[in-house]
């Protein structure tokens, strides 16, 4: 049975194609810098947005037209159908990975045991579909934020029973991720943060968060899960102060609790912009610390102060992202997970395809432009030239640790004035980016 009978497998038709259901730029087998596009990009479908987002917003009800959800009324039966829908969708779009929260794939029961039984039933079907299609799990995670028990957080809740429940839930989510050969496991803070210091023991909450992550590391060792752990930074929403604010904050947290050997970062574009950063800044900070893991691909709306999770359509952004990924040596366990949802008014099943197609095409363009920039080393050569004062003389003494304040003072007393600062040439470099994009 097909859930998208009118839609065939999406093909690459090139930039002149008028077919909305064709790739214009994403040509999966085209080789760029020695790897195919699909190997570079490692696209992933997020189960939550594509299968379970129904279009509600704070002012309005569900808008999404999802005929397959009406074939049954029992939530477990609906969940079973959604697995088939998900795999047909991924087969037709040629997306080779997916990501899920435990509660996206199977309904929550009245007890944790019942939820776990539901998960086992669905994971059986997912396992069969993965075998049938060769589609892989990029990462799994646990939803520790929707249920009202997480009102004050999960591992940072003031209620120790909530900490315990969260641990038990993550234990199961790790087990199913392991069973499905997940290449990673993600911790996005969810409600790990606070609203006001008037009622918050910040130190205990952060210590507990670290204890929780250490328990996950220990349990991975116990069950032989070798996937990569990720932390996904986000500065606000749902809480005012999320502990995992941005890359720099997460890196400092991981290092101060001696967890940096076990975790890398899963960086999301719209979370970066909420933190007042560009996503390329966030990627660079993680990469330079050796902690770049994976990406949640989306884009925000700079006029809105929340996480709009839109499909990426901005080629300047995807160029900057792919440049950083190439510069860091490419993905190892990570990939580009579309943590992106169609707009509430894009409610047809066809819109799901069109949204993913434009996202994939936008990244394909970004990859191609970034690869040319990287190949020509235009930006890197400019960097080398800009920082050349550190390669000889006093600059070399500084970077090799051979000097000190007293010696530097003498150097400056002798030199007297500084009259050799150079232009940063920002506009020149921006013009080069335009030229590389437009050809
Ligand atoms: C929330 C968010 C999550 C994580 C997974 O903003 O990005 O969906 O990616 O929990
Ligand atoms: Co995300």
CSV table of C-alpha atoms and ligand atoms in Angstrom, one decimal:
chain,number,residue,atom,x,y,z
A,1,UNK,CA,0.0,0.0,0.0
A,2,UNK,CA,1.2,3.5,-0.9
A,3,UNK,CA,0.5,6.5,1.3
A,4,UNK,CA,1.7,8.9,-1.4
A,5,UNK,CA,0.2,7.2,-4.5
A,6,UNK,CA,0.5,10.3,-6.7
A,7,UNK,CA,4.2,10.9,-5.8
A,8,UNK,CA,7.0,9.0,-7.5
A,9,UNK,CA,10.6,8.8,-6.4
A,10,UNK,CA,12.0,12.3,-6.5
A,11,UNK,CA,14.6,12.6,-9.3
A,12,UNK,CA,17.3,15.1,-10.1
A,13,UNK,CA,16.1,17.1,-13.2
A,14,UNK,CA,18.6,20.0,-13.1
A,15,UNK,CA,18.1,23.8,-12.6
A,16,UNK,CA,15.9,24.3,-15.6
A,17,UNK,CA,13.2,21.8,-14.3
A,18,UNK,CA,9.7,23.3,-13.7
A,19,UNK,CA,8.7,20.2,-11.8
A,20,UNK,CA,8.1,21.1,-8.1
A,21,UNK,CA,8.6,17.4,-7.2
A,22,UNK,CA,12.2,17.2,-8.6
A,23,UNK,CA,15.6,18.1,-7.4
A,24,UNK,CA,17.1,21.1,-9.2
A,25,UNK,CA,20.5,21.0,-7.6
A,26,UNK,CA,20.7,17.9,-5.4
A,27,UNK,CA,22.2,15.2,-7.5
A,28,UNK,CA,22.9,12.5,-4.9
A,29,UNK,CA,25.6,10.6,-6.9
A,30,UNK,CA,27.5,13.7,-8.2
A,31,UNK,CA,31.0,13.6,-6.9
A,32,UNK,CA,32.4,16.7,-5.2
A,33,UNK,CA,35.9,16.8,-3.7
A,34,UNK,CA,36.1,13.0,-3.9
A,35,UNK,CA,32.8,12.2,-2.2
A,36,UNK,CA,29.2,12.0,-3.5
A,37,UNK,CA,26.8,14.7,-2.5
A,38,UNK,CA,24.8,12.2,-0.4
A,39,UNK,CA,28.0,11.2,1.4
A,40,UNK,CA,28.8,14.8,2.2
A,41,UNK,CA,25.3,15.8,3.2
A,42,UNK,CA,24.0,12.7,5.1
A,43,UNK,CA,20.4,14.0,5.1
A,44,UNK,CA,18.1,12.9,7.9
A,45,UNK,CA,14.3,13.2,8.4
A,46,UNK,CA,13.1,14.3,11.8
A,47,UNK,CA,10.2,12.0,12.8
A,48,UNK,CA,8.7,14.7,15.1
A,49,UNK,CA,8.1,17.4,12.5
A,50,UNK,CA,7.3,15.2,9.5
A,51,UNK,CA,5.1,12.6,11.1
A,52,UNK,CA,3.7,14.1,14.3
A,53,UNK,CA,3.5,17.9,13.8
A,54,UNK,CA,-0.1,18.6,13.2
A,55,UNK,CA,0.0,22.4,12.7
A,56,UNK,CA,-1.2,23.6,16.1
A,57,UNK,CA,0.0,27.0,17.4
A,58,UNK,CA,-0.8,28.9,20.6
A,59,UNK,CA,-3.9,30.3,18.8
A,60,UNK,CA,-5.1,27.6,16.6
A,61,UNK,CA,-5.9,23.9,16.1
A,62,UNK,CA,-4.5,21.3,13.9
A,63,UNK,CA,-4.3,22.1,10.2
A,64,UNK,CA,-2.3,19.2,8.7
A,65,UNK,CA,-4.1,16.9,6.2
A,66,UNK,CA,-2.7,13.5,7.0
A,67,UNK,CA,-5.1,10.9,5.6
A,68,UNK,CA,-3.1,7.9,7.0
A,69,UNK,CA,-3.8,9.1,10.6
A,70,UNK,CA,-7.5,8.4,10.1
A,71,UNK,CA,-7.2,4.8,9.1
A,72,UNK,CA,-7.4,3.8,12.8
A,73,UNK,CA,-8.4,5.4,16.1
A,74,UNK,CA,-6.1,3.5,18.4
A,75,UNK,CA,-2.9,5.6,18.9
A,76,UNK,CA,-0.7,2.5,18.7
A,77,UNK,CA,-2.3,1.5,15.3
A,78,UNK,CA,-1.7,5.1,14.1
A,79,UNK,CA,1.9,4.8,15.2
A,80,UNK,CA,2.3,1.6,13.2
A,81,UNK,CA,1.0,3.2,10.1
A,82,UNK,CA,3.2,6.2,10.6
A,83,UNK,CA,6.3,4.0,10.4
A,84,UNK,CA,5.3,2.8,6.9
A,85,UNK,CA,4.5,6.4,5.9
A,86,UNK,CA,7.9,7.6,7.2
A,87,UNK,CA,9.8,4.9,5.3
A,88,UNK,CA,7.9,5.5,2.1
A,89,UNK,CA,8.6,9.2,2.5
A,90,UNK,CA,12.3,8.6,3.0
A,91,UNK,CA,12.5,6.2,0.1
A,92,UNK,CA,10.8,8.6,-2.2
A,93,UNK,CA,12.9,11.6,-1.2
A,94,UNK,CA,16.1,9.5,-1.0
A,95,UNK,CA,16.8,10.5,2.6
A,96,UNK,CA,18.9,7.8,4.1
A,97,UNK,CA,18.8,8.7,7.8
A,98,UNK,CA,16.1,9.6,10.4
A,99,UNK,CA,16.0,10.8,14.0
A,100,UNK,CA,13.3,10.4,16.6
A,101,UNK,CA,12.3,11.0,20.2
A,102,UNK,CA,10.9,8.0,21.9
A,103,UNK,CA,7.5,9.6,22.2
A,104,UNK,CA,7.3,10.5,18.5
A,105,UNK,CA,7.4,6.9,17.4
A,106,UNK,CA,5.1,5.3,20.0
A,107,UNK,CA,2.3,6.6,22.2
A,108,UNK,CA,3.1,7.2,25.9
A,109,UNK,CA,1.3,4.7,28.1
A,110,UNK,CA,-0.2,5.2,31.6
A,111,UNK,CA,3.0,3.8,33.1
A,112,UNK,CA,6.6,3.7,31.9
A,113,UNK,CA,6.3,-0.1,31.5
A,114,UNK,CA,3.4,0.4,29.2
A,115,UNK,CA,5.2,3.1,27.2
A,116,UNK,CA,8.2,0.8,26.9
A,117,UNK,CA,5.9,-2.1,25.6
A,118,UNK,CA,4.5,0.3,23.0
A,119,UNK,CA,8.0,1.3,22.0
A,120,UNK,CA,9.0,-2.4,21.5
A,121,UNK,CA,6.1,-3.0,19.2
A,122,UNK,CA,7.0,0.0,17.0
A,123,UNK,CA,10.7,-0.6,17.1
A,124,UNK,CA,10.1,-4.1,15.7
A,125,UNK,CA,8.4,-2.5,12.7
A,126,UNK,CA,11.0,0.2,12.3
A,127,UNK,CA,13.7,-2.5,12.4
A,128,UNK,CA,12.0,-4.4,9.6
A,129,UNK,CA,11.6,-1.3,7.5
A,130,UNK,CA,15.3,-0.4,8.1
A,131,UNK,CA,16.3,-3.8,6.8
A,132,UNK,CA,14.0,-3.6,3.8
A,133,UNK,CA,15.2,-0.1,2.7
A,134,UNK,CA,18.7,0.2,4.1
A,135,UNK,CA,17.7,3.5,5.8
A,136,UNK,CA,19.7,4.2,9.0
A,137,UNK,CA,19.2,5.9,12.3
A,138,UNK,CA,21.3,9.0,12.7
A,139,UNK,CA,20.4,9.5,16.3
A,140,UNK,CA,17.7,8.8,18.9
A,141,UNK,CA,16.6,10.8,21.8
A,142,UNK,CA,14.1,10.9,24.7
A,143,UNK,CA,11.3,13.5,25.0
A,144,UNK,CA,11.8,14.8,28.5
A,145,UNK,CA,9.8,17.9,28.1
A,146,UNK,CA,6.2,17.4,26.9
A,147,UNK,CA,4.6,15.4,29.8
A,148,UNK,CA,3.6,17.6,32.7
A,149,UNK,CA,5.9,15.7,35.0
A,150,UNK,CA,8.7,17.6,33.4
A,151,UNK,CA,7.2,21.0,34.4
A,152,UNK,CA,10.3,21.9,36.4
A,153,UNK,CA,12.8,20.1,34.2
A,154,UNK,CA,14.0,16.5,33.9
A,155,UNK,CA,17.5,15.8,35.3
A,156,UNK,CA,17.5,19.4,36.6
A,157,UNK,CA,14.1,19.1,38.3
A,158,UNK,CA,14.0,19.9,42.0
A,159,UNK,CA,12.1,16.7,42.4
A,160,UNK,CA,14.4,13.7,42.6
A,161,UNK,CA,11.7,11.3,41.5
A,162,UNK,CA,11.5,13.2,38.2
A,163,UNK,CA,15.3,12.8,37.9
A,164,UNK,CA,14.8,9.0,38.4
A,165,UNK,CA,11.9,8.8,35.9
A,166,UNK,CA,14.1,10.7,33.3
A,167,UNK,CA,16.9,8.3,33.9
A,168,UNK,CA,14.7,5.3,33.4
A,169,UNK,CA,13.2,6.8,30.2
A,170,UNK,CA,16.6,7.6,28.8
A,171,UNK,CA,17.8,4.1,29.6
A,172,UNK,CA,15.1,2.7,27.4
A,173,UNK,CA,15.6,5.3,24.6
A,174,UNK,CA,19.3,4.4,24.6
A,175,UNK,CA,18.4,0.7,24.4
A,176,UNK,CA,16.2,1.1,21.4
A,177,UNK,CA,18.7,3.5,19.7
A,178,UNK,CA,21.4,0.8,20.2
A,179,UNK,CA,19.1,-1.9,18.9
A,180,UNK,CA,18.5,0.1,15.8
A,181,UNK,CA,22.2,0.7,15.3
A,182,UNK,CA,21.8,4.4,15.9
A,183,UNK,CA,25.0,6.3,15.0
A,184,UNK,CA,24.3,8.8,17.8
A,185,UNK,CA,22.2,9.7,20.8
A,186,UNK,CA,21.2,13.3,21.4
A,187,UNK,CA,20.5,15.3,24.6
A,188,UNK,CA,18.7,18.5,23.8
A,189,UNK,CA,18.1,20.2,27.1
A,190,UNK,CA,14.3,20.3,26.8
A,191,UNK,CA,13.3,22.0,30.1
A,192,UNK,CA,16.8,21.8,31.6
A,193,UNK,CA,17.0,25.5,32.6
A,194,UNK,CA,15.1,27.9,34.8
A,195,UNK,CA,12.7,30.9,34.9
A,196,UNK,CA,13.9,32.7,38.0
A,197,UNK,CA,16.8,32.4,40.4
A,198,UNK,CA,14.3,33.2,43.2
A,199,UNK,CA,13.4,29.5,43.2
A,200,UNK,CA,16.4,27.8,41.6
A,201,UNK,CA,19.5,26.1,43.0
A,202,UNK,CA,21.6,26.6,39.9
A,203,UNK,CA,24.6,24.7,41.2
A,204,UNK,CA,22.7,21.6,42.2
A,205,UNK,CA,20.8,21.6,39.0
A,206,UNK,CA,23.9,21.8,36.8
A,207,UNK,CA,25.7,19.2,39.0
A,208,UNK,CA,22.7,16.9,38.6
A,209,UNK,CA,22.6,17.4,34.8
A,210,UNK,CA,26.3,16.3,34.7
A,211,UNK,CA,25.6,13.3,36.9
A,212,UNK,CA,22.8,12.3,34.6
A,213,UNK,CA,25.0,12.5,31.5
A,214,UNK,CA,27.7,10.5,33.3
A,215,UNK,CA,25.1,7.8,34.0
A,216,UNK,CA,24.3,7.7,30.3
A,217,UNK,CA,28.0,7.3,29.5
A,218,UNK,CA,28.3,4.5,32.0
A,219,UNK,CA,25.1,2.8,30.7
A,220,UNK,CA,26.4,3.0,27.1
A,221,UNK,CA,29.5,1.2,28.2
A,222,UNK,CA,27.4,-1.4,30.0
A,223,UNK,CA,25.2,-2.2,26.9
A,224,UNK,CA,28.0,-1.8,24.3
A,225,UNK,CA,26.4,1.3,22.7
A,226,UNK,CA,29.3,2.8,20.7
A,227,UNK,CA,27.3,5.6,19.0
A,228,UNK,CA,28.3,9.3,19.5
A,229,UNK,CA,26.6,11.2,22.3
A,230,UNK,CA,25.6,14.8,21.4
A,231,UNK,CA,24.4,17.8,23.3
A,232,UNK,CA,22.3,20.2,21.3
A,233,UNK,CA,22.7,23.8,22.5
A,234,UNK,CA,19.7,26.2,22.7
A,235,UNK,CA,19.7,29.5,24.6
A,236,UNK,CA,16.0,29.9,25.4
A,237,UNK,CA,12.6,28.4,24.8
A,238,UNK,CA,11.0,26.6,26.6
A,239,UNK,CA,12.8,28.0,29.7
A,240,UNK,CA,14.1,31.5,29.9
A,241,UNK,CA,17.7,30.4,30.8
A,242,UNK,CA,18.5,27.1,29.1
A,243,UNK,CA,21.7,25.6,30.6
A,244,UNK,CA,23.0,24.5,27.2
A,245,UNK,CA,23.0,28.1,25.9
A,246,UNK,CA,25.4,27.9,23.0
A,247,UNK,CA,28.4,26.1,21.8
A,248,UNK,CA,30.8,27.9,24.0
A,249,UNK,CA,28.7,27.3,27.1
A,250,UNK,CA,28.2,23.6,26.4
A,251,UNK,CA,32.0,23.2,25.8
A,252,UNK,CA,32.8,24.9,29.1
A,253,UNK,CA,30.2,22.7,30.8
A,254,UNK,CA,31.5,19.5,29.3
A,255,UNK,CA,35.1,20.4,30.2
A,256,UNK,CA,34.3,21.4,33.7
A,257,UNK,CA,32.5,18.1,34.4
A,258,UNK,CA,35.1,16.0,32.5
A,259,UNK,CA,32.5,14.9,30.0
A,260,UNK,CA,34.2,16.3,26.9
A,261,UNK,CA,35.6,12.9,25.9
A,262,UNK,CA,32.2,11.5,25.6
A,263,UNK,CA,30.1,14.2,24.0
A,264,UNK,CA,30.1,16.2,20.8
A,265,UNK,CA,27.7,19.0,19.8
A,266,UNK,CA,24.6,18.9,17.6
A,267,UNK,CA,24.3,22.4,16.3
A,268,UNK,CA,21.0,23.8,15.1
A,269,UNK,CA,20.8,26.9,12.9
A,270,UNK,CA,17.7,28.4,14.6
A,271,UNK,CA,19.2,27.8,18.0
A,272,UNK,CA,22.3,29.7,17.0
A,273,UNK,CA,20.3,32.7,15.8
A,274,UNK,CA,18.3,32.7,19.1
A,275,UNK,CA,21.6,32.9,20.9
A,276,UNK,CA,22.6,35.9,18.9
A,277,UNK,CA,25.1,34.0,16.8
A,278,UNK,CA,25.4,32.8,13.2
A,279,UNK,CA,25.3,29.1,12.8
A,280,UNK,CA,28.7,29.2,11.2
A,281,UNK,CA,30.1,30.8,14.4
A,282,UNK,CA,28.6,28.0,16.4
A,283,UNK,CA,30.0,25.3,14.1
A,284,UNK,CA,33.5,26.9,14.1
A,285,UNK,CA,33.6,27.2,17.9
A,286,UNK,CA,32.6,23.5,18.2
A,287,UNK,CA,35.0,22.4,15.5
A,288,UNK,CA,38.0,24.3,16.9
A,289,UNK,CA,37.4,22.5,20.2
A,290,UNK,CA,37.3,19.2,18.4
A,291,UNK,CA,33.7,18.8,19.5
A,292,UNK,CA,31.7,19.2,16.2
A,293,UNK,CA,29.3,16.4,15.8
A,294,UNK,CA,26.1,16.9,13.8
A,295,UNK,CA,23.7,19.5,12.6
A,296,UNK,CA,20.0,20.2,12.9
A,297,UNK,CA,19.3,21.9,9.6
A,298,UNK,CA,16.6,24.6,9.6
A,299,UNK,CA,16.4,28.3,9.5
A,300,UNK,CA,14.7,30.9,11.7
A,301,UNK,CA,13.0,34.2,11.0
A,302,UNK,CA,15.1,37.0,12.2
A,303,UNK,CA,12.0,39.1,12.9
A,304,UNK,CA,10.6,36.5,15.3
A,305,UNK,CA,12.1,35.8,18.6
A,306,UNK,CA,11.3,32.1,18.8
A,307,UNK,CA,12.3,28.8,17.2
A,308,UNK,CA,10.4,28.7,14.0
A,309,UNK,CA,12.2,25.6,12.6
A,310,UNK,CA,11.7,26.5,8.9
A,311,UNK,CA,13.1,24.5,6.1
A,312,UNK,CA,16.4,26.0,4.9
A,313,UNK,CA,16.1,28.0,1.8
A,314,UNK,CA,18.9,30.6,2.3
A,315,UNK,CA,21.9,29.7,0.1
A,316,UNK,CA,24.2,32.2,1.9
A,317,UNK,CA,23.6,30.3,5.1
A,318,UNK,CA,24.0,26.8,3.6
A,319,UNK,CA,27.2,28.0,1.9
A,320,UNK,CA,28.5,29.2,5.2
A,321,UNK,CA,27.5,26.0,6.9
A,322,UNK,CA,28.9,23.6,4.3
A,323,UNK,CA,32.1,25.7,4.2
A,324,UNK,CA,32.5,25.1,8.0
A,325,UNK,CA,31.8,21.4,7.6
A,326,UNK,CA,34.3,21.0,4.8
A,327,UNK,CA,36.9,23.0,6.7
A,328,UNK,CA,36.3,20.6,9.7
A,329,UNK,CA,36.9,17.6,7.5
A,330,UNK,CA,33.3,16.6,6.9
A,331,UNK,CA,30.8,14.6,9.0
A,332,UNK,CA,31.9,11.5,10.8
A,333,UNK,CA,28.9,10.2,12.7
A,334,UNK,CA,26.8,13.3,12.2
A,335,UNK,CA,24.7,14.5,9.3
A,336,UNK,CA,22.1,17.1,8.3
A,337,UNK,CA,18.9,16.4,10.2
A,338,UNK,CA,16.0,18.5,9.0
A,339,UNK,CA,14.8,19.7,12.4
A,340,UNK,CA,12.3,21.7,10.3
A,341,UNK,CA,8.6,21.8,9.9
A,342,UNK,CA,6.3,23.0,7.1
A,343,UNK,CA,4.4,26.2,7.8
A,344,UNK,CA,1.0,25.7,9.4
A,345,UNK,CA,-0.7,26.8,6.1
A,346,UNK,CA,1.4,24.3,4.0
A,347,UNK,CA,-0.9,21.5,5.1
A,348,UNK,CA,-0.9,19.0,2.2
A,349,UNK,CA,1.2,15.8,2.1
A,350,UNK,CA,2.8,17.2,-1.1
A,351,UNK,CA,4.1,20.2,0.9
A,352,UNK,CA,6.2,17.8,3.0
A,353,UNK,CA,7.9,16.7,-0.1
A,354,UNK,CA,8.4,20.2,-1.5
A,355,UNK,CA,9.8,21.4,1.8
A,356,UNK,CA,12.4,18.6,2.0
A,357,UNK,CA,13.3,19.0,-1.7
A,358,UNK,CA,14.0,22.7,-1.3
A,359,UNK,CA,16.0,22.0,1.9
A,360,UNK,CA,18.1,19.4,0.1
A,361,UNK,CA,18.5,21.6,-3.0
A,362,UNK,CA,19.6,24.5,-0.8
A,363,UNK,CA,22.2,22.4,0.9
A,364,UNK,CA,23.4,21.0,-2.4
A,365,UNK,CA,24.0,24.6,-3.7
A,366,UNK,CA,25.7,25.4,-0.4
A,367,UNK,CA,27.9,22.4,-0.8
A,368,UNK,CA,28.9,23.2,-4.3
A,369,UNK,CA,29.8,26.8,-3.6
A,370,UNK,CA,31.6,25.9,-0.4
A,371,UNK,CA,33.6,23.2,-2.2
A,372,UNK,CA,34.8,25.7,-4.8
A,373,UNK,CA,35.7,28.2,-2.1
A,374,UNK,CA,37.6,25.5,-0.2
A,375,UNK,CA,39.3,24.1,-3.3
A,376,UNK,CA,40.6,27.6,-4.3
A,377,UNK,CA,41.5,28.3,-0.7
A,378,UNK,CA,40.4,31.9,-1.3
A,379,UNK,CA,39.3,32.5,2.3
A,380,UNK,CA,42.1,30.4,3.8
A,381,UNK,CA,44.7,32.3,1.8
A,382,UNK,CA,43.3,35.5,3.0
A,383,UNK,CA,43.4,34.3,6.6
A,384,UNK,CA,47.0,33.2,6.2
A,385,UNK,CA,47.9,36.6,4.9
A,386,UNK,CA,46.0,38.5,7.5
A,387,UNK,CA,47.7,36.6,10.4
A,388,UNK,CA,51.2,36.4,8.8
A,389,UNK,CA,52.7,38.6,11.5
A,390,UNK,CA,52.5,35.6,13.8
A,391,UNK,CA,54.7,33.5,11.5
A,392,UNK,CA,58.0,35.4,12.0
A,393,UNK,CA,59.8,37.7,14.5
A,394,UNK,CA,57.9,38.8,17.6
A,395,UNK,CA,54.6,37.1,16.4
A,396,UNK,CA,56.3,33.8,16.2
A,397,UNK,CA,57.8,34.4,19.7
A,398,UNK,CA,54.2,35.0,21.0
A,399,UNK,CA,52.7,31.8,19.4
A,400,UNK,CA,55.6,29.6,20.4
A,401,UNK,CA,55.4,30.8,24.0
A,402,UNK,CA,59.0,32.3,23.9
A,403,UNK,CA,58.2,35.8,25.2
A,404,UNK,CA,56.6,37.6,28.1
A,405,UNK,CA,55.3,41.0,29.2
A,406,UNK,CA,58.8,42.4,29.9
A,407,UNK,CA,60.2,41.4,26.5
A,408,UNK,CA,57.1,42.6,24.7
A,409,UNK,CA,57.4,46.0,26.5
A,410,UNK,CA,61.0,46.3,25.3
A,411,UNK,CA,60.0,45.4,21.8
A,412,UNK,CA,57.3,48.1,21.8
A,413,UNK,CA,59.6,50.7,23.4
A,414,UNK,CA,62.0,50.1,20.6
A,415,UNK,CA,59.4,50.1,17.9
A,416,UNK,CA,57.6,53.2,19.2
A,417,UNK,CA,54.5,53.4,16.9
A,418,UNK,CA,52.2,51.0,15.2
A,419,UNK,CA,51.6,52.1,11.6
A,420,UNK,CA,51.1,48.8,9.8
A,421,UNK,CA,47.5,47.8,10.5
A,422,UNK,CA,45.8,46.5,7.4
A,423,UNK,CA,42.2,46.6,6.1
A,424,UNK,CA,40.0,43.6,7.1
A,425,UNK,CA,38.5,43.8,3.6
A,426,UNK,CA,35.1,42.5,4.6
A,427,UNK,CA,33.3,43.9,1.7
A,428,UNK,CA,35.9,42.5,-0.7
A,429,UNK,CA,35.4,39.0,0.8
A,430,UNK,CA,31.6,39.4,0.7
A,431,UNK,CA,31.8,40.2,-3.0
A,432,UNK,CA,33.9,37.1,-3.5
A,433,UNK,CA,31.2,35.0,-1.9
A,434,UNK,CA,28.6,36.6,-4.2
A,435,UNK,CA,30.8,35.7,-7.2
A,436,UNK,CA,31.2,32.1,-6.1
A,437,UNK,CA,27.4,31.8,-5.6
A,438,UNK,CA,26.4,33.4,-8.8
A,439,UNK,CA,29.2,31.9,-10.9
B,1,LIG,C1,14.0,21.7,20.0
B,1,LIG,C2,14.8,20.8,19.2
B,1,LIG,C3,14.6,19.4,19.5
B,1,LIG,C4,15.9,18.6,19.4
B,1,LIG,C5,15.7,17.1,19.8
B,1,LIG,O1,14.2,23.1,19.8
B,1,LIG,O2,15.6,21.2,18.4
B,1,LIG,O3,13.7,18.9,18.6
B,1,LIG,O4,16.5,18.6,18.2
B,1,LIG,O5,15.1,17.0,21.1
B,2,LIG,CO1,16.9,20.3,17.1
